[in-house]
Amino acid sequence: MTAAGSFGEAVRAVRCGADPDAAAGALLARMTEAERLGILDGDEPFWPGMAEMMGKGYNLEPIVAGAVPRLGVPGIRFSDGPRGAVIGRSTAFPVPMARGATWDPALEERVGAAIGAEIRAQGGNLFGGVCVNLLRHPAWGRAQETYGEEPVLLGALGSALARGAQRHVMACVKHFACNSMENARFTVDVRIDEQTLHEVYLPHFRAVVEAGVASVMSAYNSVNGQWCGQNRTLLTDILRTEWGFAGLVMSDFIWGLRDPAGSLAAGLDVEMPFAQQRAVALAPALAAGTVLPLQARQLTRVAVVGRLADVPNSGDHGSSDVRAPSVVTPLAGLREALPGVEVSQVDGAGDTAGFDVAVVIVGYTAEDEGEYVGSYDPALATLYPPPDEPGAHDELARAVAAANSRTVVVVMAGAAVTMEEWRDRVPAILLAWYPGMEGGAALADVLPGRSEPGGRLPFAIPRDEADLPPFERNATTVTYDRWHGQRLLDRDAEPAAYPLGFGLSYTTFTIGNVDLDVQRGGHVVQVYATRPGPEPERFLVGFARGAHASDPGSVPVALALPIEKVDDDATR
C-alpha cells in the first residue's frame, strides 16, 4: 500500500462494504505519535496562522485540521456560515433569523444544499454554520445567526440545514450549549437547573443530532461551572451517552478550551482552528501518562429614505461574514423592479410629502450588532473593539409618517426591535432582516406584491424592553431559567407588540376555513400546548407550512406530535 493511497484505499474499501471503524482503526495504527497528536487540533501553528488570517481575511480558504499528508488523510476542511459559505466569493443568503421567519424546513434544506455545494466546489468538506442557539434576548449581537426563540423551530430548521448541507459536505451544529450572549461569552458561567437545560436549551441540539449531523461545536461559555469545551456532562454524558452521538466534536475558535488534557478527557476531539494549546501541552502530558482519548401601475414617484437605503447590508462582519461578489441594496432593487417609476433617494422626511409612497429603511448594520471577539478578561486576547451601540431610528420613522401617510417602514436587523413610538402611525412594517446578496431584489419583489411576505416571527417582539429577561453584556455569572420571549410575556400577562408566530400575508386565512381572494398565498399552522401549574407556560410543539392555495377551498395540513411534547408522564 502506497503512503499517498492509504486513505483513498480505506475509503474505497468502506464503499465496498468494509467496516468504517475498522478502516479508521487501521489508518490510526499506521500513524506516528506526532501524527496522532496532530489530528487533535488545527494544522497551522498559532502565530503564523493568526498573522495569515488577519492579513488575508478570515476563511478565504478552508481551515484545515487533522490532515496527515503521509497517509493521504485530507483532514477536515472547515468553512464557516450560516449566511452562506464563508469561503472565497460565495452566495450570501438571508440570515437565518430571516429564514426562521419562513417556518419552512423544506426551503431551509434547499439553502443548506446550495451552501454545501458551494463549499465543496471551493475545496471544503465541513460546513460550520448550523447555529441553533436559542434567542433569549434581542440584544445578543449574533441573534441574526439563529432561527428564533423556540426549541421546536430551532430544531426543525437546524436539522433541515444540516440535511441539505450534508448532501455535499459534513455539517456542524453550534454552539453547544447555552451560548445566547456575545460580549460575555468568553467569561460567563451560565447557571441552569437540569429540567430547564433539558427542556428549553438542549432539545433543538438533540433534534439536529438525531437528524444525523456529523459534527458538534462546543461553546465558549461555561455551564454550571465547567467550560463547555471541557464539560464532560455536556460532551460525553448527554451528547454521546444519552443521545448516541458518534460524530466529531470540535472547539469554538481560539479560546474554545482552557485545559488541553481535560478537554480531551471530557470528549472534545479537535481544538480549532490552530495548533495552539494542545500542541504545547499534549505531548508532555502523553509522555507523563495523564491523557485519555420585502400596484406598480399606480405608482409614479417613490421616495426611499434612511441611511441604509443604498448600503450593502447583509449582516455581521464576524466569523459568519460571507464575501458576496455583489449585494443588491433596497434602492437598487426598487429601481430595477420599477423601471417606469421615479425611485428617488430622499434625505429629509419633509421631502417625502409629494411622493406616492415613502419607503423608510431603518435598522442596524455590522457596526451596530454582531459577533464580539474582545473580552474584559485580561487572560484573553482582545482581537477587536466592542461593537458600537445601535442608533435610534424612531425619530425618522415618526417624521416620515407625519409627512406622508403612505409610509412603509422596512426594518433591517437580526432580532426583535421595539417599535412602540411609531408602529401605530404607519400602515405597513416589513422585517427584512439581513436579507443576503439579493435582498434588495427580494424586497422589490415583495413590496409590489409579486411575492407575498410569507414570514412568521420566530420570536416575540415586546412593547417595552422591560418585558425582556435581564441582560448584562459583561456578566461573569448569569442564571438561565425557562422564562424568555413569548413564555415570559404570557407568564407576566404582558401583551406583545407582535407575538411569536405573527405575520401578515396579502391573503387572509382562518384556521379551519381558508378565505381566499384572487391572490395566491400560504399559511403556517402552529400548534401550542400549555403546561398547567401556578405559572402556566405556553410553548410551541409543532408547525407546518400549508400548501399554497390558488382556488377557494381548504388545504389539509397534517401534524405529527411526539407524545413527550404534550404528556408530562411520557418518558423523555
Coordinates of C-alpha atoms in Angstrom, one line a residue:
M1 CA 0.0 0.0 0.0
T2 CA 1.5 3.3 -1.0
A3 CA 1.6 6.1 1.6
A4 CA -0.4 8.5 -0.5
G5 CA -3.0 5.9 -1.3
S6 CA -3.7 4.7 2.3
F7 CA -6.7 7.0 2.9
G8 CA -8.0 6.6 -0.6
E9 CA -7.8 2.8 -0.4
A10 CA -9.5 2.8 3.0
V11 CA -12.4 4.9 1.5
R12 CA -12.7 2.5 -1.4
A13 CA -12.8 -0.4 1.0
V14 CA -15.6 1.2 3.0
R15 CA -17.6 1.9 -0.2
C16 CA -17.3 -1.8 -1.0
G17 CA -18.7 -2.8 2.4
A18 CA -15.8 -2.7 4.8
D19 CA -16.4 -1.6 8.4
P20 CA -15.7 2.2 8.7
D21 CA -14.4 1.8 12.3
A22 CA -12.1 -0.9 11.4
A23 CA -10.7 1.1 8.4
A24 CA -10.2 4.1 10.6
G25 CA -8.5 2.0 13.2
A26 CA -6.1 0.6 10.6
L27 CA -5.2 4.1 9.5
L28 CA -4.7 5.2 13.1
A29 CA -2.4 2.2 13.7
R30 CA -0.1 3.4 11.0
M31 CA 0.2 6.9 12.4
T32 CA 3.2 8.0 14.4
E33 CA 2.7 9.5 17.8
A34 CA 3.2 13.0 16.4
E35 CA 0.6 12.4 13.7
R36 CA -1.9 11.1 16.2
L37 CA -1.4 14.2 18.3
G38 CA -1.6 16.4 15.1
I39 CA -5.2 15.2 14.3
L40 CA -6.4 16.7 17.6
D41 CA -6.0 20.3 16.6
G42 CA -5.7 22.7 13.6
D43 CA -2.8 22.3 11.3
E44 CA -1.4 25.8 11.2
P45 CA 0.8 26.9 14.1
F46 CA -1.0 29.6 16.2
W47 CA 1.0 32.8 15.5
P48 CA 1.7 32.2 11.7
G49 CA -1.9 31.2 11.4
M50 CA -3.2 34.3 13.1
A51 CA -1.0 36.5 11.0
E52 CA -2.2 34.9 7.8
M53 CA -5.8 35.0 8.8
M54 CA -5.6 38.7 9.9
G55 CA -3.7 39.6 6.7
K56 CA -5.7 37.6 4.1
G57 CA -9.0 37.7 5.8
Y58 CA -11.0 35.1 7.7
N59 CA -11.8 31.9 6.0
L60 CA -11.0 32.9 2.4
E61 CA -9.8 29.3 2.1
P62 CA -10.9 26.2 4.1
I63 CA -9.4 25.9 7.5
V64 CA -7.6 22.6 7.7
A65 CA -7.3 20.4 10.8
G66 CA -6.2 16.8 11.3
A67 CA -4.5 16.3 7.9
V68 CA -1.9 13.5 7.7
P69 CA -0.2 14.1 4.3
R70 CA 2.0 11.0 4.6
L71 CA -1.1 8.7 4.6
G72 CA -3.2 10.9 2.3
V73 CA -5.6 11.9 5.1
P74 CA -7.1 15.3 4.0
G75 CA -8.4 16.2 7.4
I76 CA -11.4 18.4 8.0
R77 CA -11.6 21.5 5.7
F78 CA -13.8 23.9 7.6
S79 CA -15.9 26.7 6.1
D80 CA -18.0 28.9 8.4
G81 CA -21.6 30.1 8.0
P82 CA -24.5 30.3 8.4
R83 CA -25.4 33.1 5.9
G84 CA -23.7 31.1 3.2
A85 CA -20.4 29.6 2.5
V86 CA -17.8 31.7 4.3
I87 CA -15.2 30.9 1.7
G88 CA -13.9 32.7 -1.4
R89 CA -16.7 34.6 -3.2
S90 CA -20.0 32.8 -2.3
T91 CA -23.8 33.4 -2.3
A92 CA -25.0 35.5 0.6
F93 CA -28.4 34.2 1.6
P94 CA -30.7 36.0 4.0
V95 CA -29.6 35.5 7.6
P96 CA -31.0 32.5 9.5
M97 CA -33.4 34.7 11.5
A98 CA -35.0 35.8 8.2
R99 CA -35.1 32.2 7.1
G100 CA -36.5 31.3 10.5
A101 CA -39.4 33.6 9.7
T102 CA -40.4 31.4 6.8
W103 CA -41.1 28.5 9.2
D104 CA -40.2 26.3 6.2
P105 CA -37.8 23.4 6.8
A106 CA -38.0 22.3 3.1
L107 CA -36.8 25.7 2.0
E108 CA -34.1 25.7 4.6
E109 CA -32.9 22.2 3.4
R110 CA -32.6 23.7 -0.1
V111 CA -30.5 26.5 1.3
G112 CA -28.3 24.0 3.1
A113 CA -27.8 22.0 -0.1
A114 CA -26.8 25.2 -2.0
I115 CA -24.3 26.2 0.7
G116 CA -22.9 22.7 0.9
A117 CA -22.4 22.5 -2.9
E118 CA -20.5 25.9 -2.9
I119 CA -18.3 24.7 -0.1
R120 CA -17.4 21.5 -1.8
A121 CA -16.7 23.3 -5.1
Q122 CA -14.2 25.5 -3.3
G123 CA -12.3 22.8 -1.6
G124 CA -14.1 22.5 1.8
N125 CA -15.6 19.4 3.3
L126 CA -17.2 20.7 6.5
F127 CA -19.9 23.5 7.0
G128 CA -19.7 25.0 10.4
G129 CA -22.9 27.1 10.2
V130 CA -25.8 25.2 11.8
C131 CA -26.3 27.7 14.6
V132 CA -29.3 26.8 16.8
N133 CA -28.6 28.8 20.0
L134 CA -31.9 29.9 21.5
L135 CA -32.7 33.7 21.3
R136 CA -33.2 34.7 24.9
H137 CA -32.7 38.4 24.4
P138 CA -32.6 40.6 21.2
A139 CA -29.5 42.4 22.4
W140 CA -27.5 39.3 21.6
G141 CA -25.3 40.6 18.8
R142 CA -25.4 37.4 16.8
A143 CA -29.1 36.8 17.1
Q144 CA -29.3 37.1 13.3
E145 CA -27.4 33.8 13.1
T146 CA -30.1 31.7 14.7
Y147 CA -33.7 30.9 13.9
G148 CA -35.7 32.3 16.9
E149 CA -36.7 31.6 20.5
E150 CA -38.5 28.2 20.4
P151 CA -36.7 24.9 20.6
V152 CA -39.0 23.1 18.2
L153 CA -38.5 25.7 15.4
L154 CA -34.8 25.8 16.1
G155 CA -34.5 22.0 15.9
A156 CA -36.6 21.7 12.7
L157 CA -34.7 24.3 10.8
G158 CA -31.3 23.4 12.1
S159 CA -32.0 19.8 11.1
A160 CA -33.1 20.9 7.7
L161 CA -30.0 23.0 7.1
A162 CA -27.8 20.1 8.2
R163 CA -29.5 17.6 6.0
G164 CA -29.2 19.9 3.0
A165 CA -25.6 20.7 3.5
Q166 CA -24.7 17.0 4.1
R167 CA -25.7 16.1 0.6
H168 CA -22.3 17.5 -0.2
V169 CA -20.2 18.1 2.9
M170 CA -20.3 17.4 6.6
A171 CA -22.3 19.8 8.8
C172 CA -21.5 21.1 12.3
V173 CA -24.2 22.3 14.8
K174 CA -23.2 25.0 17.3
H175 CA -22.6 26.4 19.9
F176 CA -23.2 23.7 22.4
A177 CA -24.6 24.9 24.8
C178 CA -26.4 27.9 26.4
N179 CA -24.5 30.4 24.2
S180 CA -27.1 33.2 24.0
M181 CA -24.9 36.2 24.7
E182 CA -21.9 37.9 23.0
N183 CA -19.6 40.2 24.9
A184 CA -19.5 37.9 28.0
R185 CA -19.2 34.6 26.2
F186 CA -15.5 34.2 27.0
T187 CA -16.0 34.6 30.7
V188 CA -19.6 34.0 31.7
D189 CA -20.8 31.0 33.7
V190 CA -24.4 30.0 32.9
R191 CA -26.2 28.6 35.9
I192 CA -29.1 26.5 35.0
D193 CA -31.1 23.7 36.5
E194 CA -31.3 20.3 34.9
Q195 CA -35.0 20.5 33.9
T196 CA -34.6 23.9 32.2
L197 CA -31.5 22.7 30.5
H198 CA -33.1 19.6 29.1
E199 CA -36.5 21.1 28.3
V200 CA -35.5 24.5 26.9
Y201 CA -31.9 24.8 25.9
L202 CA -31.0 21.3 24.6
P203 CA -34.0 19.9 22.7
H204 CA -33.0 21.7 19.4
F205 CA -29.5 20.4 19.6
R206 CA -30.8 16.9 20.2
A207 CA -33.1 17.2 17.1
V208 CA -30.1 18.1 14.9
V209 CA -28.0 15.3 16.3
E210 CA -30.8 12.8 15.7
A211 CA -31.1 14.2 12.2
G212 CA -27.6 12.9 11.6
V213 CA -25.4 16.0 11.8
A214 CA -21.8 15.0 11.5
S215 CA -20.2 17.4 14.0
V216 CA -20.9 19.5 17.1
M217 CA -19.0 22.7 18.1
S218 CA -18.7 23.5 21.8
A219 CA -19.4 27.0 23.2
Y220 CA -17.0 29.4 24.8
N221 CA -19.0 29.9 28.0
S222 CA -19.2 27.6 30.9
V223 CA -22.3 25.9 32.2
N224 CA -22.7 25.2 35.9
G225 CA -19.0 25.9 36.5
Q226 CA -17.5 23.9 33.7
W227 CA -16.2 25.4 30.4
C228 CA -18.2 23.9 27.5
G229 CA -15.1 22.8 25.7
Q230 CA -14.2 20.6 28.5
N231 CA -17.6 19.9 30.0
R232 CA -17.9 16.1 30.3
T233 CA -21.6 16.3 31.3
L234 CA -22.4 18.0 28.0
L235 CA -19.9 16.4 25.7
T236 CA -20.0 12.8 26.9
D237 CA -22.8 12.1 29.3
I238 CA -25.5 14.0 27.4
L239 CA -24.2 14.2 23.8
R240 CA -22.7 10.8 23.4
T241 CA -24.1 8.5 26.1
E242 CA -27.7 9.9 26.3
W243 CA -28.2 11.0 22.6
G244 CA -25.9 8.4 21.0
F245 CA -23.9 10.9 19.0
A246 CA -21.0 9.2 17.2
G247 CA -19.5 12.1 15.3
L248 CA -16.8 14.8 15.7
V249 CA -16.8 17.3 18.5
M250 CA -14.7 20.5 17.9
S251 CA -14.0 23.6 20.0
D252 CA -15.0 27.1 19.1
F253 CA -12.2 29.1 17.7
I254 CA -9.0 30.1 19.6
W255 CA -10.4 30.3 23.1
G256 CA -12.6 27.3 23.0
L257 CA -10.9 25.4 25.8
R258 CA -8.8 26.1 28.8
D259 CA -7.4 22.7 29.7
P260 CA -6.0 20.7 26.8
A261 CA -5.8 17.4 28.5
G262 CA -9.1 17.9 30.4
S263 CA -10.9 18.8 27.2
L264 CA -9.7 15.5 25.6
A265 CA -10.9 13.5 28.6
A266 CA -14.2 15.3 28.5
G267 CA -14.9 14.3 24.9
L268 CA -13.6 17.2 22.7
D269 CA -12.0 15.8 19.7
V270 CA -10.4 18.7 17.8
E271 CA -9.1 22.1 19.0
M272 CA -9.8 24.8 16.3
P273 CA -8.5 26.4 14.3
F274 CA -4.8 26.3 15.0
A275 CA -2.2 24.1 16.7
Q276 CA -2.5 26.1 19.9
Q277 CA -2.9 24.8 23.5
R278 CA -2.9 21.1 22.7
A279 CA 0.2 21.4 20.5
V280 CA 2.0 22.7 23.6
A281 CA 0.6 20.6 26.3
L282 CA -0.4 17.2 25.0
A283 CA 3.0 15.7 24.1
P284 CA 4.4 16.2 27.6
A285 CA 1.1 15.1 29.1
L286 CA 1.1 11.9 27.0
A287 CA 4.7 11.2 28.0
A288 CA 3.6 11.5 31.6
G289 CA 0.7 9.1 31.0
T290 CA -2.1 11.6 32.0
V291 CA -4.2 11.7 28.8
L292 CA -7.2 9.6 28.0
P293 CA -8.7 9.6 24.2
L294 CA -39.5 43.0 1.3
Q295 CA -49.6 48.3 -7.7
A296 CA -46.6 49.2 -9.7
R297 CA -49.2 50.6 -12.3
Q298 CA -50.5 53.2 -9.8
L299 CA -47.1 54.4 -8.9
T300 CA -45.2 57.4 -10.4
R301 CA -42.9 58.5 -7.7
V302 CA -41.4 56.5 -4.8
A303 CA -39.2 58.0 -2.1
V304 CA -36.6 55.8 -0.4
V305 CA -35.4 57.2 2.9
G306 CA -32.8 56.2 5.5
R307 CA -29.1 55.6 6.0
L308 CA -29.5 52.0 4.9
A309 CA -31.3 52.7 1.6
D310 CA -28.3 52.2 -0.6
V311 CA -25.8 50.4 1.7
P312 CA -24.8 46.8 1.2
N313 CA -26.1 45.3 4.4
S314 CA -26.1 41.5 4.5
G315 CA -25.2 41.0 8.1
D316 CA -22.4 40.7 10.7
H317 CA -18.7 41.1 9.8
G318 CA -17.5 38.5 12.3
S319 CA -16.8 34.8 11.6
S320 CA -20.1 34.4 9.7
D321 CA -19.2 37.1 7.1
V322 CA -19.7 35.9 3.5
R323 CA -17.8 37.9 0.9
A324 CA -20.6 38.0 -1.7
P325 CA -19.5 39.1 -5.2
S326 CA -22.2 41.8 -5.2
V327 CA -25.1 43.0 -3.0
V328 CA -28.4 44.4 -4.3
T329 CA -29.4 47.3 -1.9
P330 CA -33.0 48.3 -1.3
L331 CA -32.7 51.4 -3.5
A332 CA -31.1 49.5 -6.4
G333 CA -33.6 46.7 -6.1
L334 CA -36.6 49.1 -6.3
R335 CA -35.1 50.9 -9.2
E336 CA -34.6 47.7 -11.1
A337 CA -38.0 46.3 -10.4
L338 CA -39.9 49.6 -11.1
P339 CA -38.4 50.9 -14.4
G340 CA -41.3 53.2 -15.2
V341 CA -41.4 54.8 -11.8
E342 CA -39.2 57.6 -10.4
V343 CA -37.5 56.0 -7.4
S344 CA -35.6 58.7 -5.6
Q345 CA -33.3 58.6 -2.6
V346 CA -34.5 61.4 -0.2
D347 CA -32.6 62.8 2.7
G348 CA -35.2 64.6 4.8
A349 CA -38.5 63.4 6.0
G350 CA -40.3 66.6 4.9
D351 CA -39.2 66.0 1.3
T352 CA -41.3 62.8 1.1
A353 CA -44.7 64.6 1.0
G354 CA -45.1 64.7 -2.8
F355 CA -44.4 61.1 -3.4
D356 CA -46.9 58.3 -3.9
V357 CA -45.3 56.2 -1.2
A358 CA -42.3 56.6 1.2
V359 CA -40.2 53.6 1.9
V360 CA -38.1 54.1 5.1
I361 CA -35.2 51.8 5.6
V362 CA -34.1 51.7 9.2
G363 CA -32.3 49.3 11.4
Y364 CA -28.8 48.1 12.1
T365 CA -25.5 47.1 10.4
A366 CA -22.5 45.2 11.4
E367 CA -21.3 48.3 13.1
D368 CA -24.3 48.1 15.5
E369 CA -24.7 44.4 16.3
G370 CA -22.8 41.3 15.6
E371 CA -20.1 39.0 16.9
Y372 CA -18.0 40.2 19.7
V373 CA -14.5 38.9 19.9
G374 CA -13.0 41.1 22.6
S375 CA -13.0 40.5 26.3
Y376 CA -12.7 42.3 29.5
D377 CA -10.8 39.3 30.9
P378 CA -7.1 40.2 30.9
A379 CA -6.3 36.5 30.5
L380 CA -7.8 36.5 27.0
A381 CA -6.6 38.4 23.9
T382 CA -8.7 41.4 22.7
L383 CA -8.8 41.0 19.0
Y384 CA -11.4 43.7 18.1
P385 CA -13.1 46.5 20.0
P386 CA -16.7 46.0 21.1
P387 CA -19.4 47.0 18.5
D388 CA -21.0 50.5 18.6
E389 CA -24.3 50.9 20.3
P390 CA -27.2 50.9 17.8
G391 CA -28.5 54.4 16.8
A392 CA -32.2 55.4 17.2
H393 CA -34.4 55.0 14.2
D394 CA -37.7 56.0 15.9
E395 CA -37.4 59.8 15.0
L396 CA -37.0 59.1 11.3
A397 CA -40.0 56.7 11.1
R398 CA -42.2 59.2 13.0
A399 CA -41.2 62.2 10.9
V400 CA -41.7 60.4 7.5
A401 CA -45.1 59.0 8.6
A402 CA -46.1 62.6 9.6
A403 CA -45.1 63.9 6.2
N404 CA -46.5 61.0 4.1
S405 CA -49.5 58.9 5.2
R406 CA -48.4 56.1 2.8
T407 CA -45.2 55.1 4.6
V408 CA -43.7 51.7 4.6
V409 CA -41.1 51.0 7.2
V410 CA -38.5 48.3 6.4
V411 CA -36.5 47.1 9.4
M412 CA -33.1 45.5 8.9
A413 CA -32.0 43.7 12.0
G414 CA -31.1 40.3 13.3
A415 CA -33.6 40.1 16.2
A416 CA -36.5 42.0 17.8
V417 CA -36.6 45.8 17.6
T418 CA -39.1 47.7 19.7
M419 CA -41.4 49.9 17.6
E420 CA -43.9 51.4 20.1
E421 CA -43.1 55.1 19.3
W422 CA -44.2 54.7 15.6
R423 CA -45.7 51.4 14.8
D424 CA -49.3 52.6 15.1
R425 CA -48.5 55.7 12.9
V426 CA -47.5 53.7 9.8
P427 CA -49.7 51.5 7.6
A428 CA -47.1 48.8 7.0
I429 CA -44.0 47.4 8.6
L430 CA -41.8 44.8 7.0
L431 CA -39.0 43.0 8.7
A432 CA -36.3 42.4 6.0
W433 CA -33.7 41.0 8.4
Y434 CA -30.3 40.9 6.8
P435 CA -31.6 39.6 3.5
G436 CA -28.5 38.4 1.7
M437 CA -26.9 39.5 -1.5
E438 CA -30.2 39.6 -3.4
G439 CA -32.1 41.3 -0.5
G440 CA -32.9 44.5 -2.4
A441 CA -34.3 42.4 -5.3
A442 CA -36.4 40.3 -2.9
L443 CA -37.7 43.5 -1.1
A444 CA -38.7 44.9 -4.6
D445 CA -40.4 41.6 -5.3
V446 CA -42.4 41.7 -2.1
L447 CA -43.4 45.4 -1.9
P448 CA -45.2 45.4 -5.3
G449 CA -47.0 42.1 -4.5
R450 CA -45.2 39.9 -6.9
S451 CA -44.5 37.7 -4.0
E452 CA -46.2 37.6 -0.6
P453 CA -44.5 38.4 2.6
G454 CA -44.8 34.8 3.9
G455 CA -42.7 35.0 7.0
R456 CA -43.9 34.5 10.6
L457 CA -42.0 35.8 13.6
P458 CA -39.6 33.2 15.1
F459 CA -39.7 35.2 18.3
A460 CA -42.0 37.6 20.2
I461 CA -41.5 41.4 19.9
P462 CA -42.3 43.1 23.2
R463 CA -43.8 46.5 23.7
D464 CA -41.2 47.5 26.2
E465 CA -37.6 46.5 26.8
A466 CA -38.6 46.0 30.5
D467 CA -40.5 42.9 29.3
L468 CA -37.3 41.1 28.3
P469 CA -35.2 38.9 30.6
P470 CA -32.3 40.6 32.4
F471 CA -29.3 41.1 30.2
E472 CA -25.8 42.2 31.2
R473 CA -23.2 42.4 28.4
N474 CA -20.2 41.8 30.6
A475 CA -21.7 39.5 33.2
T476 CA -19.4 36.9 34.9
T477 CA -22.3 34.8 36.1
V478 CA -25.9 34.5 34.8
T479 CA -28.8 32.2 35.7
Y480 CA -30.9 30.8 32.9
D481 CA -34.5 29.9 33.6
R482 CA -37.3 28.9 31.3
W483 CA -38.9 32.4 31.1
H484 CA -38.0 34.3 28.0
G485 CA -39.7 35.6 24.8
Q486 CA -43.4 34.7 24.5
R487 CA -43.2 32.4 27.5
L488 CA -42.2 35.3 29.7
L489 CA -44.8 37.7 28.3
D490 CA -47.5 35.0 28.8
R491 CA -46.4 34.4 32.4
D492 CA -46.5 38.1 33.2
A493 CA -49.7 38.7 31.3
E494 CA -47.9 41.3 29.2
P495 CA -49.3 41.7 25.6
A496 CA -46.7 41.5 22.9
A497 CA -46.4 44.2 20.2
Y498 CA -46.2 41.2 17.9
P499 CA -46.4 37.7 19.3
L500 CA -44.4 34.6 18.4
G501 CA -45.6 33.3 15.0
F502 CA -47.2 36.6 14.0
G503 CA -47.1 37.6 10.3
L504 CA -49.5 39.1 7.8
S505 CA -49.8 38.0 4.2
Y506 CA -51.5 39.6 1.2
T507 CA -54.1 36.9 1.6
T508 CA -56.5 36.3 4.6
F509 CA -56.6 32.9 6.3
T510 CA -58.6 31.5 9.2
I511 CA -57.7 28.1 10.7
G512 CA -60.2 25.5 9.5
N513 CA -61.5 27.6 6.6
V514 CA -59.4 29.3 4.1
D515 CA -60.9 32.6 2.8
L516 CA -59.1 33.4 -0.5
D517 CA -59.1 36.5 -2.8
V518 CA -57.5 36.2 -6.2
Q519 CA -54.1 36.4 -4.5
R520 CA -52.4 33.1 -4.2
G521 CA -50.9 32.5 -0.7
G522 CA -49.9 30.2 2.0
H523 CA -50.2 29.9 5.8
V524 CA -48.1 28.5 8.7
V525 CA -50.2 26.3 11.0
Q526 CA -48.8 26.4 14.6
V527 CA -49.7 24.2 17.5
Y528 CA -49.1 25.3 21.1
A529 CA -49.5 23.5 24.4
T530 CA -49.9 24.9 27.9
R531 CA -48.3 23.3 30.9
P532 CA -50.7 23.6 33.9
G533 CA -49.5 24.9 37.2
P534 CA -49.1 28.1 39.2
E535 CA -47.2 29.7 36.3
P536 CA -48.9 28.2 33.2
E537 CA -46.4 28.0 30.3
R538 CA -47.4 28.1 26.6
F539 CA -44.9 26.6 24.2
L540 CA -44.6 25.5 20.6
V541 CA -44.9 21.8 20.0
G542 CA -45.2 21.6 16.2
F543 CA -45.7 23.6 13.0
A544 CA -46.2 23.1 9.3
R545 CA -46.4 25.4 6.3
G546 CA -49.5 24.6 4.4
A547 CA -49.6 24.1 0.6
H548 CA -50.2 27.3 -1.4
A549 CA -53.9 27.6 -2.3
S550 CA -54.8 29.1 -5.7
D551 CA -58.6 28.4 -5.6
P552 CA -61.1 29.0 -2.7
G553 CA -61.3 25.9 -0.6
S554 CA -59.5 24.0 2.1
V555 CA -56.0 22.6 2.2
P556 CA -55.4 19.8 4.7
V557 CA -52.3 20.1 6.9
A558 CA -51.2 17.1 9.0
L559 CA -49.0 17.5 12.1
A560 CA -47.4 14.6 13.9
L561 CA -46.6 15.4 17.5
P562 CA -44.4 13.1 19.7
I563 CA -46.2 12.2 22.9
E564 CA -43.4 13.6 25.0
K565 CA -44.2 17.1 23.6
V566 CA -47.6 17.1 25.3
D567 CA -47.6 14.5 28.0
D568 CA -45.6 15.2 31.2
D569 CA -45.9 11.5 32.1
A570 CA -44.2 10.3 28.9
T571 CA -40.7 9.0 29.1
R572 CA -38.3 11.7 27.9

